[in-house]
PDB file of C-alpha atoms in Angstrom:
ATOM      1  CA  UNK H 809       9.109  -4.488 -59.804  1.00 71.00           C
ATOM      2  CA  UNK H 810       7.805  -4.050 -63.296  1.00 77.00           C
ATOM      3  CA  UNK H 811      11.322  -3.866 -64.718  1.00 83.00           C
ATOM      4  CA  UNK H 812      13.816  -6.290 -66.842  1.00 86.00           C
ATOM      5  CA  UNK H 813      17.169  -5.033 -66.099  1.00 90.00           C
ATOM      6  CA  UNK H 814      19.956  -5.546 -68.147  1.00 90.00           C
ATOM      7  CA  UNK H 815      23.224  -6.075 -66.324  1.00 88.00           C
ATOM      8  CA  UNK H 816      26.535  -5.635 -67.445  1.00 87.00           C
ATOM      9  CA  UNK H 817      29.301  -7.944 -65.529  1.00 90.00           C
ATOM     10  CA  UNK H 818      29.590  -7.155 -62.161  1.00 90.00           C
ATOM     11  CA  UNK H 819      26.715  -4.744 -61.627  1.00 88.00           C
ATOM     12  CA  UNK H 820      24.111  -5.564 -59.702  1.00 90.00           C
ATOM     13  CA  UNK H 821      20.099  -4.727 -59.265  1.00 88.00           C
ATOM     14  CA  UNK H 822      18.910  -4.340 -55.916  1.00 89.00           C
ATOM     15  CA  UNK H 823      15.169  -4.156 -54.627  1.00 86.00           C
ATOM     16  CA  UNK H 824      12.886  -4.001 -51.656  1.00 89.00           C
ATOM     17  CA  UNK H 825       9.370  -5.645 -51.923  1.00 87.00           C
ATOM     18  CA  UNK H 826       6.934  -6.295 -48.858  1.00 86.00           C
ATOM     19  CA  UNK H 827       5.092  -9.433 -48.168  1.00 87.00           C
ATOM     20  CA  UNK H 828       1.532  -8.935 -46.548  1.00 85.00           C
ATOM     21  CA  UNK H 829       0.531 -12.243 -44.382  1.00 82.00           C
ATOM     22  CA  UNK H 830      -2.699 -12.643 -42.673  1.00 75.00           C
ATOM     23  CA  UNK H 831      -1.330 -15.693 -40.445  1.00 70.00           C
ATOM     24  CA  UNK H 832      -0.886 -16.426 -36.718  1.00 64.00           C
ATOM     25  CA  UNK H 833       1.560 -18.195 -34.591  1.00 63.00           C
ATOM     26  CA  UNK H 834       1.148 -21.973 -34.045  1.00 59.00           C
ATOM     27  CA  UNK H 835       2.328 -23.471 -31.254  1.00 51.00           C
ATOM     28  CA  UNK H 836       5.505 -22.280 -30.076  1.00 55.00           C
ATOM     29  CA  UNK H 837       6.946 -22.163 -33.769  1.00 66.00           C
ATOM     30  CA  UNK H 838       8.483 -18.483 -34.496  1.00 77.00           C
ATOM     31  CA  UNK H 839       8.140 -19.671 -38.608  1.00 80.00           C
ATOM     32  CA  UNK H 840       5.015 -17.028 -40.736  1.00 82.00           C
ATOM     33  CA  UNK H 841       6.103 -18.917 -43.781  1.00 87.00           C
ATOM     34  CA  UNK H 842       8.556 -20.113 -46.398  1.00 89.00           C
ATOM     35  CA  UNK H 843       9.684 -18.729 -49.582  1.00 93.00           C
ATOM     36  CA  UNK H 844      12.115 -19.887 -52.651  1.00 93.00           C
ATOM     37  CA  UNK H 845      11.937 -19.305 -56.198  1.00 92.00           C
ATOM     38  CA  UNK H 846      13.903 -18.398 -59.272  1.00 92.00           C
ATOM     39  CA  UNK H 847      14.704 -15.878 -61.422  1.00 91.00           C
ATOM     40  CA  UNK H 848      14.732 -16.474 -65.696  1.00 91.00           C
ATOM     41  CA  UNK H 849      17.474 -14.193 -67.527  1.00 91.00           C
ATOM     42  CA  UNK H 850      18.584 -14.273 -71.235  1.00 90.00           C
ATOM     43  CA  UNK H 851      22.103 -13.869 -72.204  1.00 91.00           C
ATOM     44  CA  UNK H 852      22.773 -11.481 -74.458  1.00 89.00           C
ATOM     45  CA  UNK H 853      24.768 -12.522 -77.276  1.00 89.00           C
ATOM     46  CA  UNK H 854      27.859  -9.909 -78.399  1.00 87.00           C
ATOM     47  CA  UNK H 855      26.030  -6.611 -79.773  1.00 87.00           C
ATOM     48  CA  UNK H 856      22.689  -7.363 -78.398  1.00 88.00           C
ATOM     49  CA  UNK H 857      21.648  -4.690 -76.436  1.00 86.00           C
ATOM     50  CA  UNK H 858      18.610  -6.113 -75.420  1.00 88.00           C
ATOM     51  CA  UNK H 859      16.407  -9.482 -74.786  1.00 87.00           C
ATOM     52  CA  UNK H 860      14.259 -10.052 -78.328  1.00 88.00           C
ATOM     53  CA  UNK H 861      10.213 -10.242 -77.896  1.00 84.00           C
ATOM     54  CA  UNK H 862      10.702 -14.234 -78.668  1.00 85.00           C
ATOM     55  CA  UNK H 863      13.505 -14.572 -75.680  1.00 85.00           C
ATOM     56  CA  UNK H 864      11.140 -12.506 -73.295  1.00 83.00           C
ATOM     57  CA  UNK H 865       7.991 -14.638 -74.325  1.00 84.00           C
ATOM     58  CA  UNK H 866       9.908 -17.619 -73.743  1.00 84.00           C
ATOM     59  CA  UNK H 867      10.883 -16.705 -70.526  1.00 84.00           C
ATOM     60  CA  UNK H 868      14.581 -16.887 -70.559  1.00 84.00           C
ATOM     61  CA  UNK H 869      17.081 -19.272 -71.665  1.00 85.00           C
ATOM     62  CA  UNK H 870      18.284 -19.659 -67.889  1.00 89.00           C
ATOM     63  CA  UNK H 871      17.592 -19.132 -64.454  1.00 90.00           C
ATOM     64  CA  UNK H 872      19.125 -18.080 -61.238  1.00 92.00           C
ATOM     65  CA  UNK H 873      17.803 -19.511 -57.846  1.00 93.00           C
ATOM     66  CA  UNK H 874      16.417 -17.405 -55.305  1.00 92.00           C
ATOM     67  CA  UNK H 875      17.168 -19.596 -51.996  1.00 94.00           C
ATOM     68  CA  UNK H 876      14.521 -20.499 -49.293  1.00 91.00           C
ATOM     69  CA  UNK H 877      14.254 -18.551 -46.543  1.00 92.00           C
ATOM     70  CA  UNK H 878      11.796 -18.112 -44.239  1.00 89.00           C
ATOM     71  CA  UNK H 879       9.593 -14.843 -42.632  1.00 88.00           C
ATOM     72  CA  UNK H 880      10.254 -14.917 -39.128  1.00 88.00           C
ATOM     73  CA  UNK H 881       7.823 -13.655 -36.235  1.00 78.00           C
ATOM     74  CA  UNK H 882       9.383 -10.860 -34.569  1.00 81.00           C
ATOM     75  CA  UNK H 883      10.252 -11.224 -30.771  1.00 71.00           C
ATOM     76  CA  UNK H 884       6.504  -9.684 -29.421  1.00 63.00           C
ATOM     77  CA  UNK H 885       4.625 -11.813 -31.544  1.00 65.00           C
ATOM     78  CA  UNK H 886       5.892 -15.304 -31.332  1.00 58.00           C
ATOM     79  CA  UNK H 887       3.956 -17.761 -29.004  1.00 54.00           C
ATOM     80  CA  UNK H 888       5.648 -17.543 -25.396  1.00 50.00           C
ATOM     81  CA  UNK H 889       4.574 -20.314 -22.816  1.00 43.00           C
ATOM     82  CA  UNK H 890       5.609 -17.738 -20.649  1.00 36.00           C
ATOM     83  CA  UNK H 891       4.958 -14.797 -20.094  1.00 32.00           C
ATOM     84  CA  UNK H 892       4.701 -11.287 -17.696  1.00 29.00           C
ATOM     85  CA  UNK H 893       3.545  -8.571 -19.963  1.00 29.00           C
ATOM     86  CA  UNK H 894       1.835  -8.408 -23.321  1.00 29.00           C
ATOM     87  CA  UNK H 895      -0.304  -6.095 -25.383  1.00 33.00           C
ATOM     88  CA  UNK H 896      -2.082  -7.591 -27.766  1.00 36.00           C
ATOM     89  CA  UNK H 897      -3.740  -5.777 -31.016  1.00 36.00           C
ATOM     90  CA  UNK H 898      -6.953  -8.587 -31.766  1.00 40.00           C
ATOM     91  CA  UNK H 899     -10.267  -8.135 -30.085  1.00 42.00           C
ATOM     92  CA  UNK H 900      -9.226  -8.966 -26.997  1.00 41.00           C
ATOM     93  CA  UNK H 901      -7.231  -5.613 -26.137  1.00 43.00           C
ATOM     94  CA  UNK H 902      -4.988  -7.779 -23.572  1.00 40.00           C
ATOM     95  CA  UNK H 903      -3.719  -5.320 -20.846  1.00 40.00           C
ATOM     96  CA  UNK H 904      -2.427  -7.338 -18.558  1.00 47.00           C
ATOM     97  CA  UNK H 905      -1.032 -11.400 -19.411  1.00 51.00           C
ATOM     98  CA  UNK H 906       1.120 -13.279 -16.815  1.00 54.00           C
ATOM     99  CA  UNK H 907       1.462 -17.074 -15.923  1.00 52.00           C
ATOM    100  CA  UNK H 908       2.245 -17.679 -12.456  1.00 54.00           C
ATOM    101  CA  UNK H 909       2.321 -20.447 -10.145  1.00 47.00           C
ATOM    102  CA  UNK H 910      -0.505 -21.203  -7.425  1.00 44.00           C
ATOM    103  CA  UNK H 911       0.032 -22.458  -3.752  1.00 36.00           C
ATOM    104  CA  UNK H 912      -3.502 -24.310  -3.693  1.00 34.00           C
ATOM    105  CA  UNK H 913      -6.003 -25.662  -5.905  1.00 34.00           C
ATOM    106  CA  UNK H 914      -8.451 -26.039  -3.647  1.00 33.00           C
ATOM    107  CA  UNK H 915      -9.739 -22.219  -3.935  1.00 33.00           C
ATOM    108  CA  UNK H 916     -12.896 -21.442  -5.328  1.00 32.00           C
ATOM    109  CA  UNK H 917     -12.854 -17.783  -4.747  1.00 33.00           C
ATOM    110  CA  UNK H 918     -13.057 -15.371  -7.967  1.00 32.00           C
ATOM    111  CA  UNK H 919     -10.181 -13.151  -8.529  1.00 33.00           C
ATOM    112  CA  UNK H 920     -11.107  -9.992  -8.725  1.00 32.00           C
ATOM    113  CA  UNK H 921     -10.597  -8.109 -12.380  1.00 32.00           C
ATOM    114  CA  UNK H 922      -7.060  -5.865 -11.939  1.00 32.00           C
ATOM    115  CA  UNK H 923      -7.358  -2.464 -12.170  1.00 34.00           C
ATOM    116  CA  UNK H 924      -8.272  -0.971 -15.701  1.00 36.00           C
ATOM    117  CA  UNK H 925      -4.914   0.584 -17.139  1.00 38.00           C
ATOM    118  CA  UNK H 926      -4.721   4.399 -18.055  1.00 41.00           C
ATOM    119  CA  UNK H 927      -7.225   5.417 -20.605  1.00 39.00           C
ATOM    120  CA  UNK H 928      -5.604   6.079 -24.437  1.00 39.00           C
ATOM    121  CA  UNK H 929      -6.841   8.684 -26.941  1.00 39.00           C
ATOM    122  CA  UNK H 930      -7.086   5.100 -29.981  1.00 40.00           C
ATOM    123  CA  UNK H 931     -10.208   2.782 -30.269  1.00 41.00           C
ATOM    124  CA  UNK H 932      -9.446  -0.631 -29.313  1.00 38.00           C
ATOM    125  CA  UNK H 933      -7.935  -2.747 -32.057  1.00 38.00           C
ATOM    126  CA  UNK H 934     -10.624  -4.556 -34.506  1.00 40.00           C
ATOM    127  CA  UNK H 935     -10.666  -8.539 -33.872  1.00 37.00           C
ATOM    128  CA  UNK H 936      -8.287 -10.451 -36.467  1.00 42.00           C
ATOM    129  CA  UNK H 937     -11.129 -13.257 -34.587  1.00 46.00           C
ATOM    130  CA  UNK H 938     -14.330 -11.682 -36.226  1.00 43.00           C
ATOM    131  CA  UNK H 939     -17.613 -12.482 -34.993  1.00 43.00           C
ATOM    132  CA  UNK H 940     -17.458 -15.671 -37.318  1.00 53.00           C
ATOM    133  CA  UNK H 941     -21.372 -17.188 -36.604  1.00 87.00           C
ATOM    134  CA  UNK H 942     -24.587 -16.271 -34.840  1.00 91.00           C
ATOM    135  CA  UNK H 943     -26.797 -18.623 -32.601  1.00 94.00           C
ATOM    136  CA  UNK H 944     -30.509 -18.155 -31.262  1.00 95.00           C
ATOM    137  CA  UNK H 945     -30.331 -16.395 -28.593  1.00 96.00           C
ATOM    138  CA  UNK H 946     -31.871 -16.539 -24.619  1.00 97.00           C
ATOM    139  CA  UNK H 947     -35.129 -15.367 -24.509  1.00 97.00           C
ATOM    140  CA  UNK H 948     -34.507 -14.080 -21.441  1.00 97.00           C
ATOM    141  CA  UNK H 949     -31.990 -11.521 -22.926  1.00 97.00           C
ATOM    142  CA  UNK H 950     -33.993 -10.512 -25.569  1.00 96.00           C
ATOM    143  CA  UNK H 951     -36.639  -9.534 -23.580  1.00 96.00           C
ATOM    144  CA  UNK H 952     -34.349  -7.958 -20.608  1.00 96.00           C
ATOM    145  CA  UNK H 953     -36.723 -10.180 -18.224  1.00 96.00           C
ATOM    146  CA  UNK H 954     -33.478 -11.881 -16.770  1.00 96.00           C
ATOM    147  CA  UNK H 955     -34.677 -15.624 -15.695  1.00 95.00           C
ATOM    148  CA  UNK H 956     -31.458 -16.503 -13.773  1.00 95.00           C
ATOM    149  CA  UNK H 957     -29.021 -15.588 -11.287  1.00 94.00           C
ATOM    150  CA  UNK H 958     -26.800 -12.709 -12.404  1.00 95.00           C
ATOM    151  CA  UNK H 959     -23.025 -12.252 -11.588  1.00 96.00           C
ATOM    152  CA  UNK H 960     -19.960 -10.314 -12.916  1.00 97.00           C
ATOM    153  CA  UNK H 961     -17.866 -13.273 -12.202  1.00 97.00           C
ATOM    154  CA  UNK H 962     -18.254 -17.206 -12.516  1.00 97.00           C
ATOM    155  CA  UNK H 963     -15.556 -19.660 -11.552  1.00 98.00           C
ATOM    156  CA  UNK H 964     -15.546 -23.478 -13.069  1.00 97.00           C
ATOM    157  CA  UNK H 965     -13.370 -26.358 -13.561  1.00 97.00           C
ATOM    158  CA  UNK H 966     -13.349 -28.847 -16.248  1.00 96.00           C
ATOM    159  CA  UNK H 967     -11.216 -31.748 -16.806  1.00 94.00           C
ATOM    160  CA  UNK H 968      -8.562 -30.240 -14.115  1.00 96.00           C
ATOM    161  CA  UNK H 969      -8.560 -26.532 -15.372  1.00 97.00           C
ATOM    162  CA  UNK H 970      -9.852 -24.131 -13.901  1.00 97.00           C
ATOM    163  CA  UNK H 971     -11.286 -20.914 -15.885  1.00 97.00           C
ATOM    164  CA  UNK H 972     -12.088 -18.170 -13.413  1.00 97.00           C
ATOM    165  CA  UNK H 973     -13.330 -14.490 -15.003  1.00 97.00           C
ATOM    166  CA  UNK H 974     -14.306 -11.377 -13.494  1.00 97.00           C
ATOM    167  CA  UNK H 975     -15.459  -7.812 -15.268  1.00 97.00           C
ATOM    168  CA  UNK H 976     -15.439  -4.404 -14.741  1.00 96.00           C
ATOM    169  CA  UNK H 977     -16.847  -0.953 -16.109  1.00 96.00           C
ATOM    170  CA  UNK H 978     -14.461   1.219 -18.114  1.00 96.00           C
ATOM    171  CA  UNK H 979     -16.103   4.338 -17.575  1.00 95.00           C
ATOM    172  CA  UNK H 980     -13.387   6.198 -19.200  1.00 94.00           C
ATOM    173  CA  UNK H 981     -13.663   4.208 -22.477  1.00 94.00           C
ATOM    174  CA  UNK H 982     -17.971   4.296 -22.556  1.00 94.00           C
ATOM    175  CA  UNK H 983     -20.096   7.157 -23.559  1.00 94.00           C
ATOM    176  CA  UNK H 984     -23.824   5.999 -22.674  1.00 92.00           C
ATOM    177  CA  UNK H 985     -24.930   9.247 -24.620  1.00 93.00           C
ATOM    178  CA  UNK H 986     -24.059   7.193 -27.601  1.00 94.00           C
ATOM    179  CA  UNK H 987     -24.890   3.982 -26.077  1.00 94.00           C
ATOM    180  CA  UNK H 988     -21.610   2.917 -25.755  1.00 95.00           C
ATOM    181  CA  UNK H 989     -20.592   0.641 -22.653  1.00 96.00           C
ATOM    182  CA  UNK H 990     -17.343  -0.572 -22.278  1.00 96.00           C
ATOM    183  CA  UNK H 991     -16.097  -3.386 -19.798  1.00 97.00           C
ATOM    184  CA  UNK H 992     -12.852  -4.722 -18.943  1.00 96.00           C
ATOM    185  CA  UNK H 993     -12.703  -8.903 -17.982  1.00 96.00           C
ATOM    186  CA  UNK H 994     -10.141 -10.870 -16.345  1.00 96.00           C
ATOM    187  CA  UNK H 995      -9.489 -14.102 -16.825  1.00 97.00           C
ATOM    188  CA  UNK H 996      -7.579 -17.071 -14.917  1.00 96.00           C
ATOM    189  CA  UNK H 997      -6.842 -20.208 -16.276  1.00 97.00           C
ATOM    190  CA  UNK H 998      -5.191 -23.093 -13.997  1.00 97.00           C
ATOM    191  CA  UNK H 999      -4.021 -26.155 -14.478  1.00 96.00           C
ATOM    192  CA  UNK H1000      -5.454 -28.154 -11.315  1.00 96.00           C
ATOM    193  CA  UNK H1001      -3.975 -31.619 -12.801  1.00 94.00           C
ATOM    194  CA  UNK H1002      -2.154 -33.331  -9.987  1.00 93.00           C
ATOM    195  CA  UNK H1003       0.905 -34.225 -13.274  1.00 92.00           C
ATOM    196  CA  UNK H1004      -0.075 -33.288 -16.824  1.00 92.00           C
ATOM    197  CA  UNK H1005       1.113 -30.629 -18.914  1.00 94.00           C
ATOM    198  CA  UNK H1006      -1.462 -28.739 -21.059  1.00 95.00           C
ATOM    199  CA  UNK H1007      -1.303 -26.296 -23.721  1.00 94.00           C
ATOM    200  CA  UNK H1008      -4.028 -24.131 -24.601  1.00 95.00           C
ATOM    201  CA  UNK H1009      -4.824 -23.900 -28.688  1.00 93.00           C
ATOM    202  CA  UNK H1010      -8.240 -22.185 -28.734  1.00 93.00           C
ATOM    203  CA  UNK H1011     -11.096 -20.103 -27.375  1.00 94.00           C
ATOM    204  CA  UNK H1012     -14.374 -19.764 -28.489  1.00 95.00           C
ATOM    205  CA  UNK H1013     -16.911 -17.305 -26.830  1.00 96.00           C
ATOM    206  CA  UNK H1014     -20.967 -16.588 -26.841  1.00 96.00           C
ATOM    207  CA  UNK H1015     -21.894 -13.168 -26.675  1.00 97.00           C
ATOM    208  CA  UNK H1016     -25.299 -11.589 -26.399  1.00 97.00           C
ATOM    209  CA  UNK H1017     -26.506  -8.066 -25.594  1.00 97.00           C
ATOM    210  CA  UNK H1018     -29.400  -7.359 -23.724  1.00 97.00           C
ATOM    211  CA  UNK H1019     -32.803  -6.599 -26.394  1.00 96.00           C
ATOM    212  CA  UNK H1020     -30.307  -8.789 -28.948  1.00 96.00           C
ATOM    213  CA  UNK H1021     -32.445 -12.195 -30.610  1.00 96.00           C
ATOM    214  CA  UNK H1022     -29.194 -14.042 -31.953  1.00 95.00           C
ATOM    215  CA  UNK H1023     -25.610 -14.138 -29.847  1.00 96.00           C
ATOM    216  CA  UNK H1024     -22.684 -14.121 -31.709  1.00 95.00           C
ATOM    217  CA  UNK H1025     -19.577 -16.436 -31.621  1.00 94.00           C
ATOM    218  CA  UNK H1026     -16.152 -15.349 -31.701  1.00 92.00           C
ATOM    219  CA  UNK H1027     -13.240 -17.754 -31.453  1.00 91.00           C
ATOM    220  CA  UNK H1028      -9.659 -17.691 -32.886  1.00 90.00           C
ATOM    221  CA  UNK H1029      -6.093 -19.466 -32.355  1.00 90.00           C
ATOM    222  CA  UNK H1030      -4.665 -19.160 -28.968  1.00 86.00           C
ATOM    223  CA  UNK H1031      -5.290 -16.642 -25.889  1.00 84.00           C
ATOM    224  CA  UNK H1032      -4.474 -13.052 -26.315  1.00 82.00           C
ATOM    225  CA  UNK H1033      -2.423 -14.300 -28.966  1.00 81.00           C
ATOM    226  CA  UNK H1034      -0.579 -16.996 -27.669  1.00 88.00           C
ATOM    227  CA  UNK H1035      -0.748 -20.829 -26.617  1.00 92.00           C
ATOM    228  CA  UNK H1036       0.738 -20.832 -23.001  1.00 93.00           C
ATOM    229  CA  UNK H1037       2.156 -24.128 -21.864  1.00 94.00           C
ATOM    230  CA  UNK H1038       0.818 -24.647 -18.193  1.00 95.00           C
ATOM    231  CA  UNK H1039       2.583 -27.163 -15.635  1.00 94.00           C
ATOM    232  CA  UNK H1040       0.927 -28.378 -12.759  1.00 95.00           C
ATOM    233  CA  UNK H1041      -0.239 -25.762 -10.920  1.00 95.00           C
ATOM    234  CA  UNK H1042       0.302 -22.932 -13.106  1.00 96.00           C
ATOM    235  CA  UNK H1043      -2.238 -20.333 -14.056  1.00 96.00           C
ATOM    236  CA  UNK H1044      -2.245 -18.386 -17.275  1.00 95.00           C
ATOM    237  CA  UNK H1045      -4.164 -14.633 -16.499  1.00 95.00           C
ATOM    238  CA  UNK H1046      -4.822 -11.737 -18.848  1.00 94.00           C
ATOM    239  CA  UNK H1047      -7.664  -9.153 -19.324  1.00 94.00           C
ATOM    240  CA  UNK H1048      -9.453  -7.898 -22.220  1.00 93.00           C
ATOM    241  CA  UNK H1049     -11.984  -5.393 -23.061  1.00 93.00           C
ATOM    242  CA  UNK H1050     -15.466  -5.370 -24.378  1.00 94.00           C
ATOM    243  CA  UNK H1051     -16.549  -2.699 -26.302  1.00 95.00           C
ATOM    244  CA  UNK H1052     -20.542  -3.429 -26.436  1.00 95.00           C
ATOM    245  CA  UNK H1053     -22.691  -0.853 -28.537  1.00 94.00           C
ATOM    246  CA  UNK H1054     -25.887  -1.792 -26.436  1.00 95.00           C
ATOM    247  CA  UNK H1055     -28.935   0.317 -25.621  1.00 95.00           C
ATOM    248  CA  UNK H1056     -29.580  -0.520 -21.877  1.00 96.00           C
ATOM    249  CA  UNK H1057     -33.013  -1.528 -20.422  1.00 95.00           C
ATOM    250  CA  UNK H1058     -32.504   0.748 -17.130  1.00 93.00           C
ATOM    251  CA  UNK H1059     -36.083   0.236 -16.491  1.00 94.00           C
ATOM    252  CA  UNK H1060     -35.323  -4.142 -16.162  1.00 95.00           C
ATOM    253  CA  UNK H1061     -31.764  -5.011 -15.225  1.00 96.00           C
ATOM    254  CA  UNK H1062     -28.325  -3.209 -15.302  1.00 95.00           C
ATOM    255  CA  UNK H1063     -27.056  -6.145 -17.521  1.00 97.00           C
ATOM    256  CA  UNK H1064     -26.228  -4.867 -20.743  1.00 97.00           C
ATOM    257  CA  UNK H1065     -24.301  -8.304 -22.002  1.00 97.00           C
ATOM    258  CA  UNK H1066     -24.063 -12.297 -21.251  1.00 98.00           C
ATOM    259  CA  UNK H1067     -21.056 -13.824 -21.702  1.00 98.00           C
ATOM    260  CA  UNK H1068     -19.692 -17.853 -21.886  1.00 97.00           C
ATOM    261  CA  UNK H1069     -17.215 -20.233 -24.097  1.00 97.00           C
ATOM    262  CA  UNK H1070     -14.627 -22.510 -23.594  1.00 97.00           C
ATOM    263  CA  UNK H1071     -11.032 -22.697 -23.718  1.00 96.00           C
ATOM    264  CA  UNK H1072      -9.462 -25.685 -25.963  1.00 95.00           C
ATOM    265  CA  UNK H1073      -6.626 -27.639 -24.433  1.00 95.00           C
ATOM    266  CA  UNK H1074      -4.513 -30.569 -25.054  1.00 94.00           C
ATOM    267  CA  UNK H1075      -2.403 -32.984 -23.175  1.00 94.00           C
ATOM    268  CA  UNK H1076       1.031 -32.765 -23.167  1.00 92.00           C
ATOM    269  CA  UNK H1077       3.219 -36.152 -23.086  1.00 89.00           C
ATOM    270  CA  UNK H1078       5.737 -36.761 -20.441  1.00 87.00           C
ATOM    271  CA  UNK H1079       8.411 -34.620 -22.348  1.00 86.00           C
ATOM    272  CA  UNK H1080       6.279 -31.691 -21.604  1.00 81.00           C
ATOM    273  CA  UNK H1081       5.798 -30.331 -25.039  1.00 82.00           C
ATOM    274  CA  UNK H1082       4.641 -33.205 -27.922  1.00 88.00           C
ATOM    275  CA  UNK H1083       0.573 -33.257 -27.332  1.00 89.00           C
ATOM    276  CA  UNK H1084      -0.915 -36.413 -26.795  1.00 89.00           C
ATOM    277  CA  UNK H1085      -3.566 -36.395 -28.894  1.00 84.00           C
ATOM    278  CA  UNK H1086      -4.784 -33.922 -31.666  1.00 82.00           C
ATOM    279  CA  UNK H1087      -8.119 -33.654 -30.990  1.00 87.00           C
ATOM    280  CA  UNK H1088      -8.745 -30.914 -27.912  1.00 91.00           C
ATOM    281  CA  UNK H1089     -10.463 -30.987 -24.314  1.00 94.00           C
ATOM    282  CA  UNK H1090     -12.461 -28.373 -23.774  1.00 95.00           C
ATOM    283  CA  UNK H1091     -11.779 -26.031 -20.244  1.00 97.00           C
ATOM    284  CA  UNK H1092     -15.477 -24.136 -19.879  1.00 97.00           C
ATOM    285  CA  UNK H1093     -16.202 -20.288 -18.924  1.00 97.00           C
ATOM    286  CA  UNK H1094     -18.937 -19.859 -16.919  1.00 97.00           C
ATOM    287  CA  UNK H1095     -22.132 -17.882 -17.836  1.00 98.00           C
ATOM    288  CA  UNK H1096     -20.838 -14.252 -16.502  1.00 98.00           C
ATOM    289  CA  UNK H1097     -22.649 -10.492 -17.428  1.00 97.00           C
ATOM    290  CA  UNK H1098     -21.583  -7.689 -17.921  1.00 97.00           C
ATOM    291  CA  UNK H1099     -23.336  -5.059 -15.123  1.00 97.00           C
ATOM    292  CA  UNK H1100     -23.456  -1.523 -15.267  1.00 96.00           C
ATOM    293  CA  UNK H1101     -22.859  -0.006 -12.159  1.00 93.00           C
ATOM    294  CA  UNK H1102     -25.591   1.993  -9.585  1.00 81.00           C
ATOM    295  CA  UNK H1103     -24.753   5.659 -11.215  1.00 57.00           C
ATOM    296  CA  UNK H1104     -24.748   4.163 -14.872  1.00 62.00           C
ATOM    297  CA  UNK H1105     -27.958   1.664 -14.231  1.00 57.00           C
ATOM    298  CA  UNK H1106     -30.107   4.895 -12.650  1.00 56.00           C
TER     299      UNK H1106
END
């Protein structure tokens, strides 16, 4: 803290310093990171009220040892494979997170998105997951001349998991005034695999507005936060907004966005938790867009 105290026997100098991490949970490990250390002192011979210029420069004649210890990821943010109910504070805005168990796998029905949770007076959160990359875009979405089949909900399985996604207008969180268009999207993985565990690492999405050349690519560590363990049969589910500054072409289409990616996995040995291999399948989202409704497309 700036300061050399000198300390008479049995006194003692106390602080309080802060430690600013940018770092995420891995796995299911509740460890941000490790510290240890020491501290250098002089002893002050009999009269000397203070350490000389040559002791200082020296650093000490000594040193105490500051022990290791570790900074520990407080309950909310460690990586559950479980889990009911989560708000997250990256890009994704989760809502709503839950891992449940499914009857059948045979269902190729999209969920529907759940319903948007009460408006709040704060912006969504800014992405720890920046926008890390740009790619060419489709030409069809630059020129709003949309050359394929368009759907606010795609449903696809890859290697045994399922990805399923559905979105929604938040017309309580837009204001198309200021060409702002907000959208909330659900997704559902499931692990279809008859009797592998799988634990998700990774996303990676491709985003492009409508009139936009270039779509840009946004992935991160883990889903909403986390890297959910699924069992047979188990689906992980959360939803997320998207908070698009986009300047519709009304006169074209009502989509204002196109959205795909992938989620990485890996295999999980018969223990259920040591992964199989280090290098990650890839789960796929289906091409979805993001649709303004009849009133806001008019």
């Amino acid at each position: 803290t700036g300061r050399t105290p000198i300390l008479k026997p049995g006194e003692v100098f106390e602080y309080t310093s802060t430690a600013p991490l940018s770092v995420r949970p891995i796995a299911t490990t509740i460890i941000a990171a490790r510290m240890s250390g020491e501290y250098k002192y002089v002893t002050l011979s009999e009269g000397q009220e203070t350490a000389t210029e040559s002791q200082v420069s020296q650093g000490g004649d000594a040193s105490a040892a500051l022990g290791m210890f570790h900074f520990v990821f407080p309950e909310e943010q460690r990586v559950q494979p479980v889990t009911s109910s989560y708000d997250d504070d990256d890009e994704e805005d989760a809502t709503n997170v839950k891992t449940t168990t499914v009857t059948s796998s045979s269902s190729t029905q999209t969920r529907s998105a759940v319903s948007p949770p009460p408006s709040t007076a704060s912006p969504p959160a800014k992405s720890a997951a920046s926008p890390a990359s740009t790619l060419p875009g489709d030409s069809d979405m630059a020129s709003g001349n949309i050359s394929i089949s368009t759907s606010d909900s795609s449903n696809i399985i890859t290697d045994n998991v399922r990805v399923q996604v559905s979105s929604i207008y938040r017309p309580e969180r837009s204001d198309a005034k200021m060409d702002k268009h907000c959208f909330a999207y659900n997704v559902r993985i499931t692990n279809e695999a008859p009797s592998q565990n799988i634990q998700l690492v990774s996303r990676r999405f491709e985003i492009q507005t409508i009139g936009s050349e270039t779509k840009d690519v946004v992935q991160g560590p883990g889903v909403t936060g986390r890297q959910p363990i699924l069992k047979p049969g188990e689906s992980f589910e959360y939803t997320s907004t998207a908070p698009l500054s986009v300047k519709p072409m009304k006169d074209k289409t009502a989509v204002v966005a196109r959205m795909e990616g992938e989620y990485n996995f890996v295999l999980l040995g018969d223990d259920g938790s040591t992964p199989l291999s280090s290098t990650p399948l890839q789960a796929k989202m289906g091409v979805f867009h993001f649709i303004l409704p009849d009133a806001e497309a008019a």
